[in-house]
């Protein structure tokens, strides 16, 4: 097991380098850039207008910026040097790899704060959304999927499938708007707050009230994010259990008179849960990092999803690349943890015999 873990950890290095290389290369051909954004702000223009510049102008070549007309050439070169765009492309990439290897992500281009501090500031919101959404999805979907497998083909299975499919078809942001209309003072009742992760006077509350206030604020955003995730995990669990229930060892155990509950808990559950565990990394990373942008916007939650989107729009590449690196690293670590959980659930699995 130790050898397998070591191989996986070493494999993370070229994987991260490859992800950064592809993204860095695409950015060189993307229209606009931090220099154009800064010039647009100086000239009182919309920074989004910098997207009309050509990919060659984004490479940092002196005199290539049409938005710099009327500005001294030395000043434009000074801006390029400030963002590190005066260096050759390969030198900038290698310097970025060296800094990231030491977890030195530099400072944001436009916020005058370190990237790590900025990410740490937004992290509690994303952690709250990601962890609670994942927990709620698994607490509901796994028992429901098992129940549907046991009662396959019954009216319970049919109507729950219909309800889950309808929930899956509704986009998360649309369900969020519906929840606001129903429960956040829209057209009906005002049971939940409309914005923020905690109330303004949260710091002065006692611990119990702080927890209750936090849960009060997070309820609607978590429900909006979790509703679409129920379908995939529920049907995955159901199909995994159905596949195991129909196997010969289950039929033999039933023929020997082994109680149904013991069969499900002692044999079927352990084998069927392997495929559910295999899907955990992708589900967690999707919920944690990519599924919260619209929800954060609708509920006025300032998290990593909103930060990444604003950084891309503003061409704040220091934040973009650092976020990508951190997100990718966490995803790879979670995938490794998932494999280790495989071995915990089923000790028969031997990763030492695997090459990767």
Coordinates of C-alpha atoms in Angstrom, one line a residue:
X1 CA 0.0 0.0 0.0
X2 CA 2.8 2.4 0.8
X3 CA 4.4 1.8 -2.6
X4 CA 1.1 2.5 -4.3
X5 CA 0.6 5.7 -2.4
X6 CA 4.1 6.9 -3.3
X7 CA 3.5 6.2 -7.0
X8 CA 0.2 8.1 -6.9
X9 CA 1.8 11.1 -5.1
X10 CA 4.7 11.2 -7.7
X11 CA 2.1 10.9 -10.5
X12 CA 0.5 14.1 -9.2
X13 CA 3.5 16.2 -10.3
X14 CA 3.3 15.6 -14.1
X15 CA -0.5 15.8 -13.9
X16 CA -0.4 19.2 -12.3
X17 CA 2.3 20.4 -14.7
X18 CA 0.2 19.2 -17.6
X19 CA -2.9 21.0 -16.4
X20 CA -1.0 24.2 -15.8
X21 CA 0.8 23.9 -19.2
X22 CA -2.5 23.5 -21.2
X23 CA -4.2 26.4 -19.4
X24 CA -1.2 28.6 -19.6
X25 CA -0.9 28.0 -23.3
X26 CA -4.6 28.7 -23.9
X27 CA -4.3 32.0 -22.0
X28 CA -1.5 33.1 -24.4
X29 CA -4.0 33.0 -27.2
X30 CA -7.0 34.3 -25.3
X31 CA -8.1 37.8 -26.2
X32 CA -7.4 40.6 -23.7
X33 CA -5.1 40.4 -20.7
X34 CA -4.2 42.1 -17.4
X35 CA -2.4 45.0 -19.2
X36 CA -5.5 45.7 -21.3
X37 CA -7.7 45.5 -18.3
X38 CA -5.5 48.0 -16.4
X39 CA -5.4 50.4 -19.4
X40 CA -9.2 50.1 -19.8
X41 CA -9.6 51.1 -16.1
X42 CA -7.3 54.0 -16.5
X43 CA -9.1 55.2 -19.5
X44 CA -12.5 54.7 -17.8
X45 CA -13.6 51.9 -20.2
X46 CA -15.4 48.7 -19.4
X47 CA -12.6 46.1 -18.7
X48 CA -14.8 43.5 -20.5
X49 CA -14.1 45.4 -23.7
X50 CA -10.5 44.2 -23.6
X51 CA -11.8 40.8 -24.9
X52 CA -11.9 42.3 -28.3
X53 CA -8.1 42.4 -28.5
X54 CA -6.4 39.8 -30.5
X55 CA -4.6 36.8 -29.0
X56 CA -1.2 38.2 -30.0
X57 CA -2.0 41.3 -28.0
X58 CA -2.4 39.1 -24.9
X59 CA 1.1 37.8 -25.2
X60 CA 2.6 41.0 -23.7
X61 CA 4.5 42.3 -26.8
X62 CA 5.4 46.0 -26.5
X63 CA 3.3 48.3 -28.6
X64 CA 0.7 45.6 -29.4
X65 CA -2.1 47.1 -27.4
X66 CA -4.6 49.2 -29.3
X67 CA -6.0 50.4 -25.9
X68 CA -2.7 52.0 -25.1
X69 CA -3.1 54.6 -27.8
X70 CA -2.5 58.0 -26.2
X71 CA -0.4 56.5 -23.4
X72 CA 3.4 56.8 -23.2
X73 CA 5.1 53.6 -24.5
X74 CA 7.3 53.5 -21.4
X75 CA 4.2 53.5 -19.2
X76 CA 2.8 50.5 -21.1
X77 CA 6.1 48.7 -20.8
X78 CA 6.1 49.5 -17.1
X79 CA 2.7 47.8 -16.8
X80 CA 4.0 44.8 -18.6
X81 CA 6.9 44.5 -16.2
X82 CA 4.5 44.9 -13.2
X83 CA 2.5 41.9 -14.4
X84 CA 5.6 40.0 -15.4
X85 CA 4.7 40.1 -19.1
X86 CA 8.0 41.5 -20.2
X87 CA 9.6 38.1 -19.9
X88 CA 9.6 35.3 -22.5
X89 CA 6.6 32.9 -22.3
X90 CA 8.7 29.9 -21.3
X91 CA 10.5 31.8 -18.6
X92 CA 7.2 33.0 -17.1
X93 CA 5.9 29.4 -17.1
X94 CA 9.0 27.9 -15.5
X95 CA 9.0 30.7 -12.9
X96 CA 5.3 30.0 -12.1
X97 CA 6.1 26.2 -11.6
X98 CA 9.0 27.1 -9.3
X99 CA 6.8 29.4 -7.2
X100 CA 3.9 26.9 -7.1
X101 CA 6.3 24.1 -6.0
X102 CA 7.0 26.3 -2.9
X103 CA 3.3 27.2 -2.6
X104 CA 4.1 30.8 -3.4
X105 CA 1.2 32.1 -5.4
X106 CA 2.1 35.8 -5.4
X107 CA -0.4 38.6 -5.2
X108 CA -3.6 39.4 -7.0
X109 CA -3.1 41.8 -9.9
X110 CA -5.9 44.1 -9.0
X111 CA -6.8 43.4 -5.3
X112 CA -3.5 44.3 -3.7
X113 CA -3.6 41.2 -1.4
X114 CA -1.8 37.8 -1.6
X115 CA -3.6 35.1 -3.5
X116 CA -3.5 32.7 -0.6
X117 CA -5.1 35.3 1.7
X118 CA -7.8 35.9 -0.9
X119 CA -8.6 32.2 -1.3
X120 CA -8.6 31.7 2.5
X121 CA -11.0 34.6 2.9
X122 CA -13.5 33.0 0.4
X123 CA -12.9 29.4 1.4
X124 CA -15.4 29.2 4.4
X125 CA -18.3 29.8 2.0
X126 CA -17.3 27.1 -0.5
X127 CA -16.5 24.7 2.3
X128 CA -19.9 25.2 3.8
X129 CA -21.7 24.7 0.5
X130 CA -19.6 21.8 -0.6
X131 CA -19.5 19.8 2.6
X132 CA -23.2 20.3 3.5
X133 CA -24.4 19.6 0.0
X134 CA -22.3 16.4 -0.3
X135 CA -23.4 15.3 3.2
X136 CA -27.0 15.9 2.4
X137 CA -26.8 14.2 -1.0
X138 CA -25.3 11.0 0.5
X139 CA -27.5 10.9 3.5
X140 CA -30.6 11.0 1.3
X141 CA -29.5 9.3 -1.9
X142 CA -27.8 6.2 -0.4
X143 CA -30.7 5.0 1.8
X144 CA -33.2 5.9 -0.9
X145 CA -31.2 4.0 -3.5
X146 CA -31.0 1.0 -1.3
X147 CA -34.7 1.1 -0.6
X148 CA -35.5 1.5 -4.3
X149 CA -33.3 -1.6 -5.1
X150 CA -35.0 -3.7 -2.5
X151 CA -38.5 -2.6 -3.7
X152 CA -37.6 -2.5 -7.4
X153 CA -40.6 -2.3 -9.6
X154 CA -43.1 -1.4 -6.8
X155 CA -45.2 1.8 -6.8
X156 CA -42.7 3.3 -4.3
X157 CA -39.8 2.8 -6.8
X158 CA -41.9 4.3 -9.7
X159 CA -43.1 7.5 -8.0
X160 CA -39.7 8.2 -6.3
X161 CA -38.0 7.8 -9.7
X162 CA -40.4 10.3 -11.2
X163 CA -39.8 12.8 -8.4
X164 CA -36.1 12.4 -8.6
X165 CA -36.1 12.9 -12.4
X166 CA -38.2 16.0 -12.1
X167 CA -35.7 17.4 -9.5
X168 CA -32.8 16.5 -11.7
X169 CA -34.4 18.3 -14.7
X170 CA -34.8 21.6 -12.7
X171 CA -31.5 23.7 -12.9
X172 CA -30.1 24.5 -9.5
X173 CA -30.3 28.2 -10.0
X174 CA -33.9 28.0 -11.0
X175 CA -34.7 25.9 -7.9
X176 CA -32.8 28.5 -5.9
X177 CA -35.1 31.3 -7.3
X178 CA -38.1 29.1 -6.4
X179 CA -36.9 28.6 -2.9
X180 CA -36.5 32.4 -2.5
X181 CA -39.9 33.1 -3.8
X182 CA -41.5 30.5 -1.4
X183 CA -39.4 30.8 1.7
X184 CA -37.3 34.0 1.7
X185 CA -39.8 36.7 1.5
X186 CA -40.5 36.5 -2.2
X187 CA -44.3 36.0 -2.7
X188 CA -45.1 33.8 0.3
X189 CA -43.3 33.6 3.6
X190 CA -40.0 34.9 4.9
X191 CA -38.6 31.9 6.9
X192 CA -35.0 32.2 5.7
X193 CA -32.6 35.0 5.1
X194 CA -31.9 36.1 1.5
X195 CA -28.2 36.8 1.6
X196 CA -25.0 36.1 3.5
X197 CA -23.5 33.2 5.4
X198 CA -24.3 34.6 8.8
X199 CA -26.2 37.6 10.3
X200 CA -24.5 40.9 11.0
X201 CA -24.4 40.4 14.7
X202 CA -23.1 36.9 14.5
X203 CA -19.8 37.6 16.4
X204 CA -21.7 38.7 19.5
X205 CA -23.9 35.6 19.7
X206 CA -23.3 32.7 22.1
X207 CA -22.0 29.5 20.4
X208 CA -25.4 27.8 20.2
X209 CA -27.0 30.8 18.5
X210 CA -24.0 31.1 16.2
X211 CA -24.5 27.5 15.0
X212 CA -28.3 28.0 14.6
X213 CA -27.8 31.3 12.7
X214 CA -25.2 29.6 10.4
X215 CA -27.5 26.7 9.6
X216 CA -30.4 29.1 9.1
X217 CA -28.5 30.9 6.4
X218 CA -27.0 27.9 4.7
X219 CA -30.3 25.9 4.4
X220 CA -31.7 27.3 1.1
X221 CA -28.3 27.4 -0.8
X222 CA -27.5 23.8 0.2
X223 CA -31.0 22.6 -0.9
X224 CA -30.7 24.4 -4.2
X225 CA -27.3 22.7 -4.9
X226 CA -28.2 19.3 -3.6
X227 CA -31.5 18.8 -5.5
X228 CA -29.9 18.0 -8.8
X229 CA -27.3 15.7 -7.3
X230 CA -29.9 13.3 -5.8
X231 CA -30.7 11.7 -9.1
X232 CA -27.2 10.5 -10.1
X233 CA -26.2 9.2 -6.7
X234 CA -29.6 7.6 -6.0
X235 CA -29.7 5.7 -9.3
X236 CA -26.1 4.8 -9.0
X237 CA -26.7 3.3 -5.6
X238 CA -29.9 1.5 -6.7
X239 CA -28.2 -0.1 -9.8
X240 CA -25.1 -1.1 -7.8
X241 CA -27.3 -2.9 -5.2
X242 CA -29.5 -4.5 -7.8
X243 CA -26.5 -5.9 -9.5
X244 CA -25.3 -7.4 -6.3
X245 CA -28.7 -8.7 -5.2
X246 CA -29.0 -10.7 -8.4
X247 CA -25.7 -12.4 -8.0
X248 CA -25.3 -16.1 -7.2
X249 CA -23.9 -15.7 -3.7
X250 CA -27.0 -13.8 -2.6
X251 CA -29.3 -16.4 -4.1
X252 CA -27.3 -19.1 -2.2
X253 CA -27.5 -17.2 1.1
X254 CA -31.2 -16.8 0.7
X255 CA -31.6 -20.5 0.0
X256 CA -29.7 -21.3 3.2
X257 CA -32.2 -19.3 5.2
X258 CA -29.9 -16.3 6.0
X259 CA -32.0 -13.3 7.0
X260 CA -32.5 -10.7 4.4
X261 CA -31.2 -7.9 6.6
X262 CA -28.0 -9.8 7.3
X263 CA -27.5 -10.4 3.6
X264 CA -27.9 -6.8 2.8
X265 CA -25.7 -5.5 5.6
X266 CA -23.0 -8.2 5.7
X267 CA -22.5 -8.9 2.0
X268 CA -24.4 -6.7 -0.5
X269 CA -23.7 -3.4 1.1
X270 CA -19.9 -3.8 1.2
X271 CA -19.7 -4.9 -2.5
X272 CA -22.3 -2.4 -3.8
X273 CA -20.8 0.6 -2.1
X274 CA -17.5 0.3 -4.1
X275 CA -19.0 1.9 -7.2
X276 CA -20.6 4.6 -5.0
X277 CA -17.2 5.4 -3.4
X278 CA -15.6 5.5 -6.8
X279 CA -17.9 8.4 -7.9
X280 CA -17.2 10.4 -4.7
X281 CA -14.2 12.4 -5.9
X282 CA -15.9 13.7 -9.1
X283 CA -19.1 14.5 -7.2
X284 CA -17.3 16.3 -4.4
X285 CA -15.0 18.3 -6.6
X286 CA -18.0 19.3 -8.9
X287 CA -20.0 20.4 -5.9
X288 CA -17.2 22.1 -4.1
X289 CA -15.7 24.1 -6.9
X290 CA -17.8 24.3 -10.0
X291 CA -21.4 24.0 -8.9
X292 CA -21.6 27.0 -6.6
X293 CA -21.1 30.1 -8.9
X294 CA -24.8 30.8 -9.7
X295 CA -25.9 29.8 -6.2
X296 CA -23.3 32.1 -4.6
X297 CA -24.5 34.9 -6.9
X298 CA -28.2 34.4 -6.2
X299 CA -27.7 34.2 -2.4
X300 CA -25.0 36.9 -2.2
X301 CA -22.4 34.4 -1.0
X302 CA -18.8 35.6 -1.6
X303 CA -17.1 32.2 -2.2
X304 CA -14.5 30.6 -4.5
X305 CA -16.9 30.1 -7.4
X306 CA -17.6 33.8 -7.6
X307 CA -13.9 34.7 -7.0
X308 CA -12.8 32.4 -9.9
X309 CA -15.4 33.9 -12.3
X310 CA -14.5 37.5 -11.4
X311 CA -10.8 36.7 -11.8
X312 CA -11.3 35.3 -15.3
X313 CA -13.4 38.3 -16.3
X314 CA -10.8 40.7 -14.9
X315 CA -7.9 38.7 -16.3
X316 CA -6.5 38.3 -12.8
X317 CA -4.3 35.4 -13.9
X318 CA -2.5 35.2 -10.6
X319 CA -5.8 34.2 -8.9
X320 CA -6.9 32.1 -11.9
X321 CA -3.8 29.9 -12.1
X322 CA -3.5 29.6 -8.3
X323 CA -7.1 28.6 -8.0
X324 CA -6.7 26.0 -10.8
X325 CA -3.6 24.6 -9.1
X326 CA -5.2 24.3 -5.7
X327 CA -8.4 22.9 -7.1
X328 CA -6.6 20.3 -9.2
X329 CA -4.3 19.3 -6.2
X330 CA -7.3 18.8 -4.0
X331 CA -9.1 16.8 -6.6
X332 CA -6.1 14.5 -7.0
X333 CA -5.7 14.0 -3.3
X334 CA -9.4 13.2 -3.0
X335 CA -9.1 10.6 -5.7
X336 CA -6.2 9.0 -3.8
X337 CA -8.3 9.0 -0.6
X338 CA -11.1 7.4 -2.6
X339 CA -8.8 4.5 -3.6
X340 CA -7.7 4.1 0.0
X341 CA -11.4 3.9 1.0
X342 CA -11.8 1.1 -1.5
X343 CA -9.3 -0.9 0.5
X344 CA -11.0 -0.1 3.7
X345 CA -14.4 -1.1 2.5
X346 CA -13.2 -4.3 0.8
X347 CA -9.8 -5.6 2.2
X348 CA -9.6 -8.0 -0.8
X349 CA -8.5 -5.1 -3.0
X350 CA -4.7 -5.1 -3.3
X351 CA -3.3 -1.8 -4.8
X352 CA 0.3 -2.9 -4.4
X353 CA -0.2 -5.1 -7.5
X354 CA -1.3 -2.1 -9.6
X355 CA 1.1 -0.1 -11.7
X356 CA -0.6 3.2 -11.0

